[in-house]
PDB file of C-alpha atoms in Angstrom:
ATOM      1  CA  ALA A   1     -22.192  -6.704  -1.706  1.00 53.00           C
ATOM      2  CA  LEU A   2     -20.501  -3.302  -2.139  1.00 58.00           C
ATOM      3  CA  SER A   3     -17.168  -4.974  -3.241  1.00 57.00           C
ATOM      4  CA  SER A   4     -18.850  -6.669  -6.216  1.00 57.00           C
ATOM      5  CA  TYR A   5     -20.785  -3.817  -7.041  1.00 55.00           C
ATOM      6  CA  ALA A   6     -18.202  -1.055  -7.171  1.00 58.00           C
ATOM      7  CA  ARG A   7     -16.166  -2.274 -10.382  1.00 62.00           C
ATOM      8  CA  SER A   8     -15.095   1.642 -11.485  1.00 65.00           C
ATOM      9  CA  PHE A   9     -14.662   4.908  -9.522  1.00 67.00           C
ATOM     10  CA  PHE A  10     -17.587   6.455  -8.091  1.00 67.00           C
ATOM     11  CA  ALA A  11     -17.524   9.966  -6.821  1.00 68.00           C
ATOM     12  CA  PRO A  12     -20.367  12.457  -5.592  1.00 65.00           C
ATOM     13  CA  LEU A  13     -21.002  15.459  -8.028  1.00 63.00           C
ATOM     14  CA  PRO A  14     -19.155  18.966  -7.327  1.00 62.00           C
ATOM     15  CA  LYS A  15     -21.200  21.148  -4.598  1.00 61.00           C
ATOM     16  CA  GLU A  16     -21.774  23.371  -7.471  1.00 59.00           C
ATOM     17  CA  ALA A  17     -24.284  20.760  -9.292  1.00 55.00           C
ATOM     18  CA  GLN A  18     -25.861  19.756  -6.061  1.00 59.00           C
ATOM     19  CA  PRO A  19     -26.100  22.922  -3.974  1.00 62.00           C
ATOM     20  CA  ASP A  20     -28.456  21.342  -1.690  1.00 63.00           C
ATOM     21  CA  LYS A  21     -25.687  19.107  -0.581  1.00 61.00           C
ATOM     22  CA  LYS A  22     -23.009  21.638  -0.001  1.00 57.00           C
ATOM     23  CA  GLU A  23     -22.499  20.550   3.332  1.00 60.00           C
ATOM     24  CA  GLU A  24     -22.350  16.860   2.347  1.00 59.00           C
ATOM     25  CA  VAL A  25     -20.152  17.555  -0.529  1.00 56.00           C
ATOM     26  CA  GLY A  26     -17.728  19.417   1.285  1.00 57.00           C
ATOM     27  CA  HIS A  27     -14.751  22.024  -0.126  1.00 55.00           C
ATOM     28  CA  THR A  28     -12.723  19.379  -1.791  1.00 55.00           C
ATOM     29  CA  LYS A  29     -13.158  17.791  -5.083  1.00 57.00           C
ATOM     30  CA  GLY A  30     -11.328  14.908  -4.210  1.00 62.00           C
ATOM     31  CA  GLY A  31     -12.275  11.318  -2.840  1.00 76.00           C
ATOM     32  CA  GLY A  32     -14.475   8.914  -4.210  1.00 82.00           C
ATOM     33  CA  VAL A  33     -15.335   4.992  -3.780  1.00 84.00           C
ATOM     34  CA  MET A  34     -13.347   2.801  -5.864  1.00 83.00           C
ATOM     35  CA  ARG A  35     -12.255  -0.895  -6.168  1.00 81.00           C
ATOM     36  CA  THR A  36      -8.284  -1.791  -5.907  1.00 82.00           C
ATOM     37  CA  ILE A  37      -6.713  -4.612  -8.060  1.00 80.00           C
ATOM     38  CA  ASP A  38      -7.041  -6.758  -5.080  1.00 81.00           C
ATOM     39  CA  GLY A  39     -10.683  -6.306  -5.063  1.00 79.00           C
ATOM     40  CA  ASN A  40     -11.209  -4.418  -1.727  1.00 83.00           C
ATOM     41  CA  ILE A  41     -12.870  -1.159  -1.576  1.00 85.00           C
ATOM     42  CA  LEU A  42     -11.065   1.992  -0.693  1.00 86.00           C
ATOM     43  CA  VAL A  43     -13.115   5.205   0.229  1.00 88.00           C
ATOM     44  CA  GLY A  44     -11.697   8.659   0.482  1.00 84.00           C
ATOM     45  CA  PRO A  45      -9.642  10.257   0.770  1.00 84.00           C
ATOM     46  CA  ASP A  46     -10.376  14.220   1.947  1.00 83.00           C
ATOM     47  CA  ALA A  47      -7.534  16.707   2.239  1.00 81.00           C
ATOM     48  CA  HIS A  48      -6.160  19.298   4.929  1.00 80.00           C
ATOM     49  CA  GLU A  49      -3.111  21.217   5.421  1.00 82.00           C
ATOM     50  CA  VAL A  50      -1.235  20.273   8.210  1.00 84.00           C
ATOM     51  CA  PRO A  51       1.964  21.877   9.451  1.00 84.00           C
ATOM     52  CA  SER A  52       4.058  18.660  10.314  1.00 87.00           C
ATOM     53  CA  ARG A  53       4.951  16.581   7.121  1.00 83.00           C
ATOM     54  CA  GLU A  54       4.996  13.710   9.627  1.00 85.00           C
ATOM     55  CA  ASP A  55       1.435  14.240  10.742  1.00 87.00           C
ATOM     56  CA  TYR A  56      -0.338  10.783   9.828  1.00 86.00           C
ATOM     57  CA  SER A  57      -3.207  11.139  12.477  1.00 88.00           C
ATOM     58  CA  THR A  58      -7.021  10.412  11.681  1.00 87.00           C
ATOM     59  CA  ASN A  59     -10.048  11.618  13.654  1.00 87.00           C
ATOM     60  CA  ILE A  60     -13.326  10.489  13.818  1.00 89.00           C
ATOM     61  CA  SER A  61     -14.538  13.968  12.579  1.00 88.00           C
ATOM     62  CA  ASP A  62     -12.974  13.458   9.287  1.00 86.00           C
ATOM     63  CA  ILE A  63     -13.795   9.887   8.848  1.00 88.00           C
ATOM     64  CA  ASN A  64     -17.392  10.555   9.301  1.00 88.00           C
ATOM     65  CA  ASN A  65     -17.561  13.388   6.874  1.00 86.00           C
ATOM     66  CA  ILE A  66     -15.895  10.963   4.498  1.00 86.00           C
ATOM     67  CA  ILE A  67     -18.391   8.670   4.901  1.00 87.00           C
ATOM     68  CA  LYS A  68     -21.005  11.446   4.608  1.00 86.00           C
ATOM     69  CA  LYS A  69     -20.014  12.483   1.477  1.00 84.00           C
ATOM     70  CA  GLN A  70     -19.206   9.245  -0.399  1.00 84.00           C
ATOM     71  CA  LYS A  71     -22.909   7.975   0.651  1.00 84.00           C
ATOM     72  CA  LEU A  72     -23.921  10.417  -2.283  1.00 80.00           C
ATOM     73  CA  ALA A  73     -22.420   8.311  -4.723  1.00 76.00           C
ATOM     74  CA  GLN A  74     -22.623   5.102  -2.744  1.00 79.00           C
ATOM     75  CA  PRO A  75     -25.539   4.638  -0.310  1.00 83.00           C
ATOM     76  CA  MET A  76     -24.758   1.110   0.707  1.00 82.00           C
ATOM     77  CA  LEU A  77     -21.603   2.279   2.432  1.00 83.00           C
ATOM     78  CA  ASN A  78     -21.475   0.957   6.094  1.00 83.00           C
ATOM     79  CA  LYS A  79     -18.909   1.905   9.021  1.00 83.00           C
ATOM     80  CA  GLY A  80     -19.292  -1.390  10.353  1.00 84.00           C
ATOM     81  CA  ASP A  81     -17.455  -2.739   7.127  1.00 83.00           C
ATOM     82  CA  ILE A  82     -14.392  -0.354   7.721  1.00 87.00           C
ATOM     83  CA  ILE A  83     -11.234  -2.724   8.384  1.00 88.00           C
ATOM     84  CA  THR A  84      -8.651   0.166   8.826  1.00 88.00           C
ATOM     85  CA  TYR A  85      -8.008   3.910   8.096  1.00 88.00           C
ATOM     86  CA  PHE A  86      -4.850   5.113   6.396  1.00 86.00           C
ATOM     87  CA  SER A  87      -3.239   8.627   6.111  1.00 88.00           C
ATOM     88  CA  GLY A  88      -0.355  10.388   4.114  1.00 85.00           C
ATOM     89  CA  THR A  89       1.391  13.617   3.344  1.00 84.00           C
ATOM     90  CA  ARG A  90       2.246  15.149   0.060  1.00 81.00           C
ATOM     91  CA  ALA A  91       4.730  17.999  -0.182  1.00 78.00           C
ATOM     92  CA  ALA A  92       2.567  20.802  -1.642  1.00 78.00           C
ATOM     93  CA  THR A  93       3.364  24.191  -2.858  1.00 80.00           C
ATOM     94  CA  TYR A  94       1.915  27.564  -2.532  1.00 75.00           C
ATOM     95  CA  GLU A  95       1.560  28.102  -6.171  1.00 75.00           C
ATOM     96  CA  GLU A  96      -0.482  25.195  -6.249  1.00 75.00           C
ATOM     97  CA  ASP A  97       1.588  23.923  -9.099  1.00 83.00           C
ATOM     98  CA  PHE A  98       3.664  20.945  -9.907  1.00 88.00           C
ATOM     99  CA  VAL A  99       7.491  21.403  -9.916  1.00 90.00           C
ATOM    100  CA  VAL A 100       8.964  19.545 -12.393  1.00 92.00           C
ATOM    101  CA  ARG A 101      12.635  20.558 -13.317  1.00 92.00           C
ATOM    102  CA  ARG A 102      16.553  19.965 -12.985  1.00 92.00           C
ATOM    103  CA  GLY A 103      17.993  20.794  -9.568  1.00 89.00           C
ATOM    104  CA  ILE A 104      18.647  24.282  -8.748  1.00 87.00           C
ATOM    105  CA  PHE A 105      21.420  24.189  -6.918  1.00 87.00           C
ATOM    106  CA  THR A 106      22.957  20.477  -7.677  1.00 83.00           C
ATOM    107  CA  SER A 107      23.618  18.730 -11.154  1.00 79.00           C
ATOM    108  CA  ASN A 108      22.806  15.228  -9.922  1.00 83.00           C
ATOM    109  CA  VAL A 109      19.143  15.905  -8.552  1.00 90.00           C
ATOM    110  CA  TYR A 110      15.795  15.892 -10.682  1.00 93.00           C
ATOM    111  CA  GLU A 111      12.895  17.560  -8.867  1.00 90.00           C
ATOM    112  CA  ALA A 112       9.737  16.178  -9.415  1.00 90.00           C
ATOM    113  CA  ALA A 113       7.164  17.885  -6.229  1.00 87.00           C
ATOM    114  CA  GLY A 114       4.442  19.540  -5.482  1.00 86.00           C
ATOM    115  CA  ILE A 115       2.510  17.010  -7.528  1.00 84.00           C
ATOM    116  CA  GLN A 116      -1.019  16.903  -6.010  1.00 77.00           C
ATOM    117  CA  SER A 117      -4.425  15.464  -7.330  1.00 72.00           C
ATOM    118  CA  PRO A 118      -3.848  15.454 -11.162  1.00 78.00           C
ATOM    119  CA  GLY A 119      -0.490  13.483 -10.507  1.00 80.00           C
ATOM    120  CA  ILE A 120      -1.597  10.095 -11.169  1.00 78.00           C
ATOM    121  CA  THR A 121      -2.812  11.198 -14.773  1.00 87.00           C
ATOM    122  CA  ALA A 122       0.542  13.382 -15.337  1.00 91.00           C
ATOM    123  CA  ALA A 123       3.086  10.791 -14.036  1.00 91.00           C
ATOM    124  CA  PRO A 124       3.749   9.058 -17.318  1.00 94.00           C
ATOM    125  CA  ALA A 125       4.506  12.256 -19.198  1.00 94.00           C
ATOM    126  CA  ILE A 126       6.763  13.476 -16.162  1.00 94.00           C
ATOM    127  CA  ALA A 127       8.610  10.045 -16.116  1.00 94.00           C
ATOM    128  CA  VAL A 128       9.180  10.911 -19.819  1.00 94.00           C
ATOM    129  CA  ASP A 129      10.672  14.369 -19.050  1.00 94.00           C
ATOM    130  CA  ILE A 130      12.866  13.386 -16.522  1.00 94.00           C
ATOM    131  CA  LYS A 131      14.386  10.365 -18.663  1.00 92.00           C
ATOM    132  CA  ASN A 132      14.842  12.415 -21.261  1.00 93.00           C
ATOM    133  CA  TRP A 133      16.845  15.106 -19.047  1.00 93.00           C
ATOM    134  CA  ILE A 134      18.828  11.841 -17.778  1.00 91.00           C
ATOM    135  CA  LYS A 135      19.655  10.808 -21.337  1.00 91.00           C
ATOM    136  CA  GLU A 136      20.944  14.144 -22.213  1.00 92.00           C
ATOM    137  CA  ASP A 137      22.870  15.199 -19.305  1.00 91.00           C
ATOM    138  CA  LEU A 138      24.605  11.632 -18.498  1.00 87.00           C
ATOM    139  CA  LYS A 139      24.582  10.753 -21.910  1.00 89.00           C
ATOM    140  CA  ALA A 140      23.034   7.687 -20.745  1.00 87.00           C
ATOM    141  CA  LYS A 141      21.737   4.829 -23.189  1.00 87.00           C
ATOM    142  CA  GLU A 142      18.891   2.559 -22.961  1.00 84.00           C
ATOM    143  CA  LYS A 143      19.511  -0.854 -22.580  1.00 87.00           C
ATOM    144  CA  SER A 144      18.384  -2.736 -25.400  1.00 88.00           C
ATOM    145  CA  ASN A 145      17.632  -6.199 -23.483  1.00 91.00           C
ATOM    146  CA  PHE A 146      15.847  -4.520 -20.809  1.00 87.00           C
ATOM    147  CA  ASN A 147      12.680  -6.630 -19.919  1.00 86.00           C
ATOM    148  CA  PRO A 148      10.197  -4.515 -17.674  1.00 83.00           C
ATOM    149  CA  VAL A 149       8.044  -7.647 -17.100  1.00 83.00           C
ATOM    150  CA  TYR A 150       8.569  -9.498 -13.698  1.00 76.00           C
ATOM    151  CA  LYS A 151       7.224 -12.961 -13.653  1.00 78.00           C
ATOM    152  CA  HIS A 152       5.988 -13.932 -10.062  1.00 77.00           C
ATOM    153  CA  THR A 153       4.067 -16.656  -8.432  1.00 79.00           C
ATOM    154  CA  PRO A 154       0.561 -15.827  -9.186  1.00 87.00           C
ATOM    155  CA  ARG A 155      -1.616 -15.197  -5.870  1.00 89.00           C
ATOM    156  CA  LEU A 156      -2.790 -18.833  -5.009  1.00 92.00           C
ATOM    157  CA  ALA A 157      -6.012 -17.806  -3.503  1.00 91.00           C
ATOM    158  CA  ASN A 158      -7.273 -16.669  -6.873  1.00 90.00           C
ATOM    159  CA  LEU A 159      -6.529 -19.857  -8.965  1.00 93.00           C
ATOM    160  CA  PRO A 160      -8.916 -22.453  -9.368  1.00 95.00           C
ATOM    161  CA  ASP A 161      -8.178 -25.699  -6.844  1.00 94.00           C
ATOM    162  CA  GLU A 162      -6.798 -27.820  -9.680  1.00 95.00           C
ATOM    163  CA  GLU A 163      -3.984 -25.059 -10.137  1.00 94.00           C
ATOM    164  CA  ARG A 164      -3.570 -24.525  -6.498  1.00 94.00           C
ATOM    165  CA  ALA A 165      -2.829 -28.156  -6.070  1.00 95.00           C
ATOM    166  CA  LYS A 166      -0.130 -28.237  -8.892  1.00 95.00           C
ATOM    167  CA  TYR A 167       2.087 -25.643  -6.823  1.00 94.00           C
ATOM    168  CA  ILE A 168       1.469 -27.263  -3.285  1.00 95.00           C
ATOM    169  CA  ALA A 169       2.616 -30.672  -5.156  1.00 96.00           C
ATOM    170  CA  LYS A 170       5.996 -29.104  -6.069  1.00 94.00           C
ATOM    171  CA  ASN A 171       6.423 -26.998  -3.172  1.00 95.00           C
ATOM    172  CA  PRO A 172       4.464 -27.972   0.078  1.00 96.00           C
ATOM    173  CA  GLU A 173       4.790 -24.442   1.449  1.00 96.00           C
ATOM    174  CA  TYR A 174       2.598 -23.182  -0.649  1.00 96.00           C
ATOM    175  CA  GLY A 175       0.124 -25.596   0.961  1.00 95.00           C
ATOM    176  CA  GLU A 176       0.917 -23.918   4.648  1.00 96.00           C
ATOM    177  CA  MET A 177      -1.383 -21.036   5.300  1.00 95.00           C
ATOM    178  CA  ILE A 178      -0.052 -18.098   7.032  1.00 97.00           C
ATOM    179  CA  CYS A 179      -2.655 -15.533   6.632  1.00 96.00           C
ATOM    180  CA  ARG A 180      -6.110 -17.058   6.801  1.00 94.00           C
ATOM    181  CA  CYS A 181      -7.754 -13.620   6.069  1.00 93.00           C
ATOM    182  CA  GLU A 182      -6.325 -12.989   2.787  1.00 93.00           C
ATOM    183  CA  GLU A 183      -5.210 -16.969   2.039  1.00 94.00           C
ATOM    184  CA  VAL A 184      -1.501 -16.220   1.962  1.00 96.00           C
ATOM    185  CA  SER A 185       0.640 -19.350   2.154  1.00 96.00           C
ATOM    186  CA  LYS A 186       4.287 -19.388   3.599  1.00 96.00           C
ATOM    187  CA  GLY A 187       5.661 -20.329   0.063  1.00 96.00           C
ATOM    188  CA  GLU A 188       4.224 -16.779  -1.380  1.00 96.00           C
ATOM    189  CA  ILE A 189       5.908 -15.199   1.604  1.00 96.00           C
ATOM    190  CA  ILE A 190       8.983 -16.750   1.260  1.00 95.00           C
ATOM    191  CA  ASP A 191       8.918 -15.850  -2.650  1.00 94.00           C
ATOM    192  CA  ALA A 192       8.775 -12.352  -1.896  1.00 93.00           C
ATOM    193  CA  LEU A 193      11.690 -12.677   0.430  1.00 94.00           C
ATOM    194  CA  GLU A 194      13.611 -13.931  -2.568  1.00 92.00           C
ATOM    195  CA  SER A 195      12.612 -11.434  -5.064  1.00 88.00           C
ATOM    196  CA  PRO A 196      15.085  -9.285  -6.692  1.00 84.00           C
ATOM    197  CA  LEU A 197      13.107  -6.168  -5.356  1.00 83.00           C
ATOM    198  CA  LYS A 198      14.196  -7.289  -1.795  1.00 82.00           C
ATOM    199  CA  VAL A 199      11.553  -7.292   1.354  1.00 89.00           C
ATOM    200  CA  ALA A 200      12.609  -8.059   4.625  1.00 89.00           C
ATOM    201  CA  THR A 201      10.215  -6.219   6.980  1.00 95.00           C
ATOM    202  CA  ILE A 202       6.372  -7.201   8.281  1.00 96.00           C
ATOM    203  CA  ASP A 203       5.461  -4.126   6.278  1.00 95.00           C
ATOM    204  CA  GLY A 204       7.211  -4.942   3.123  1.00 95.00           C
ATOM    205  CA  VAL A 205       5.773  -8.504   2.971  1.00 96.00           C
ATOM    206  CA  LYS A 206       2.534  -7.329   3.874  1.00 95.00           C
ATOM    207  CA  ARG A 207       2.454  -4.739   0.752  1.00 92.00           C
ATOM    208  CA  ARG A 208       3.968  -7.272  -1.520  1.00 92.00           C
ATOM    209  CA  VAL A 209       1.772 -10.340  -0.762  1.00 93.00           C
ATOM    210  CA  ARG A 210      -0.605  -9.022   1.746  1.00 94.00           C
ATOM    211  CA  PRO A 211      -0.414 -11.119   4.754  1.00 95.00           C
ATOM    212  CA  GLY A 212      -2.013  -8.390   7.550  1.00 94.00           C
ATOM    213  CA  MET A 213      -4.285  -6.960   4.999  1.00 92.00           C
ATOM    214  CA  GLY A 214      -7.597  -8.871   6.060  1.00 91.00           C
ATOM    215  CA  ARG A 215     -10.002  -8.565   8.858  1.00 88.00           C
ATOM    216  CA  CYS A 216      -7.518  -8.919  11.671  1.00 91.00           C
ATOM    217  CA  GLN A 217      -5.059  -6.923  10.381  1.00 91.00           C
ATOM    218  CA  GLY A 218      -2.325  -9.340  11.258  1.00 92.00           C
ATOM    219  CA  GLY A 219      -3.550  -9.810  14.676  1.00 91.00           C
ATOM    220  CA  PHE A 220      -2.829 -13.687  13.960  1.00 93.00           C
ATOM    221  CA  CYS A 221      -0.591 -13.925  11.129  1.00 95.00           C
ATOM    222  CA  SER A 222       2.152 -11.501  11.925  1.00 94.00           C
ATOM    223  CA  PRO A 223       3.946 -13.130  14.583  1.00 93.00           C
ATOM    224  CA  LEU A 224       4.301 -16.150  12.164  1.00 96.00           C
ATOM    225  CA  VAL A 225       5.638 -13.823   9.218  1.00 97.00           C
ATOM    226  CA  ALA A 226       8.093 -12.456  11.709  1.00 95.00           C
ATOM    227  CA  LYS A 227       9.426 -16.123  12.572  1.00 95.00           C
ATOM    228  CA  ILE A 228       9.610 -16.395   8.560  1.00 97.00           C
ATOM    229  CA  ILE A 229      11.291 -13.379   8.142  1.00 96.00           C
ATOM    230  CA  ALA A 230      13.634 -14.379  10.689  1.00 95.00           C
ATOM    231  CA  GLU A 231      14.711 -17.816   9.809  1.00 95.00           C
ATOM    232  CA  HIS A 232      14.890 -16.952   6.060  1.00 96.00           C
ATOM    233  CA  GLU A 233      17.338 -14.168   7.023  1.00 95.00           C
ATOM    234  CA  GLY A 234      19.281 -15.762   9.585  1.00 95.00           C
ATOM    235  CA  ILE A 235      18.574 -13.391  12.269  1.00 94.00           C
ATOM    236  CA  ASN A 236      16.870 -13.194  15.423  1.00 92.00           C
ATOM    237  CA  VAL A 237      13.104 -12.530  15.973  1.00 91.00           C
ATOM    238  CA  GLU A 238      13.961  -9.270  17.946  1.00 92.00           C
ATOM    239  CA  ASP A 239      16.087  -7.980  14.704  1.00 93.00           C
ATOM    240  CA  VAL A 240      12.888  -8.285  12.685  1.00 94.00           C
ATOM    241  CA  LEU A 241      11.326  -4.646  12.178  1.00 94.00           C
ATOM    242  CA  LYS A 242       7.889  -3.852  11.166  1.00 93.00           C
ATOM    243  CA  GLY A 243       8.872  -1.310   9.086  1.00 90.00           C
ATOM    244  CA  ASP A 244      11.162   1.617   9.124  1.00 86.00           C
ATOM    245  CA  GLU A 245      14.453   1.574  10.822  1.00 86.00           C
ATOM    246  CA  GLY A 246      13.783   1.116  14.860  1.00 87.00           C
ATOM    247  CA  SER A 247      10.244  -0.362  14.453  1.00 90.00           C
ATOM    248  CA  VAL A 248      11.359  -3.336  16.781  1.00 88.00           C
ATOM    249  CA  ILE A 249       8.277  -5.366  17.530  1.00 87.00           C
ATOM    250  CA  VAL A 250      10.046  -8.044  19.821  1.00 85.00           C
ATOM    251  CA  TYR A 251      12.259  -6.814  22.420  1.00 81.00           C
ATOM    252  CA  GLY A 252      13.268 -10.322  24.440  1.00 74.00           C
ATOM    253  CA  ASN A 253      11.818 -13.037  26.413  1.00 72.00           C
ATOM    254  CA  THR A 254       9.671 -13.154  29.267  1.00 67.00           C
ATOM    255  CA  LYS A 255      11.070 -14.401  32.587  1.00 64.00           C
ATOM    256  CA  GLY A 256       9.733 -17.889  31.826  1.00 60.00           C
ATOM    257  CA  ASN A 257       6.866 -20.125  32.944  1.00 53.00           C
ATOM    258  CA  ALA A 258       6.582 -22.795  35.467  1.00 50.00           C
ATOM    259  CA  LYS A 259       8.909 -25.358  33.217  1.00 57.00           C
ATOM    260  CA  GLY A 260      12.030 -22.572  33.188  1.00 54.00           C
ATOM    261  CA  GLU A 261      11.122 -22.361  29.405  1.00 57.00           C
ATOM    262  CA  ASN A 262      11.284 -18.934  27.939  1.00 53.00           C
ATOM    263  CA  ARG A 263       8.681 -17.486  25.684  1.00 51.00           C
ATOM    264  CA  ASP A 264       8.870 -14.556  23.189  1.00 49.00           C
ATOM    265  CA  VAL A 265       6.911 -11.363  23.736  1.00 45.00           C
TER     266      VAL A 265
END
């Protein structure tokens, strides 16, 4: 119900505008309830300073505070609807200002750091500045034939049955469902593996075409995705990574079953 209702960004008023709800609103102006381009709902975030740049932990206290705060804008929020939790870190500065400049100690690095909440609106202007510096410093010329539009297979789950049937008729792999939660086919996964911007990890495929994004969070489809990647790349399934280097998820075979057959674990 919330997904169909939240078609734009919602956020509670700041604590100055509702002094009787200072505790619920909290200390940060960040966060809200927003609908993504894929139709699901994101809630949050909050913001806390942490000592480690690799601290991606979440805790129940922060989660409860986010829900409590955002319920002021969307009373329909229900913790039972939450599929998964995300966290991330960003490099802030003690000056609380952007750092956008040519490298101080290097001539081939351009710095765009310390960019916090306003970064999403400032990013286009920052990109223009850095592009102009590169043109000036490297005497670079813009490609006259550059095409920024990449045409890819549309998400079949969003197509009418007649249109989807046409794709399946051309390539039966579009009819082989791998992720039931998000209705992602084998053909779409292979398209991602063969795209100019290559992805060859389970997380990479997940971000590109969404297998594993649904309610089961990859509990059913991840082994199938790993097998597809292994077959397409010509590698063993033990060599397929979840994401970053070293994130192996299959380590070998069990000692075998009663028939002497091995099984992947």
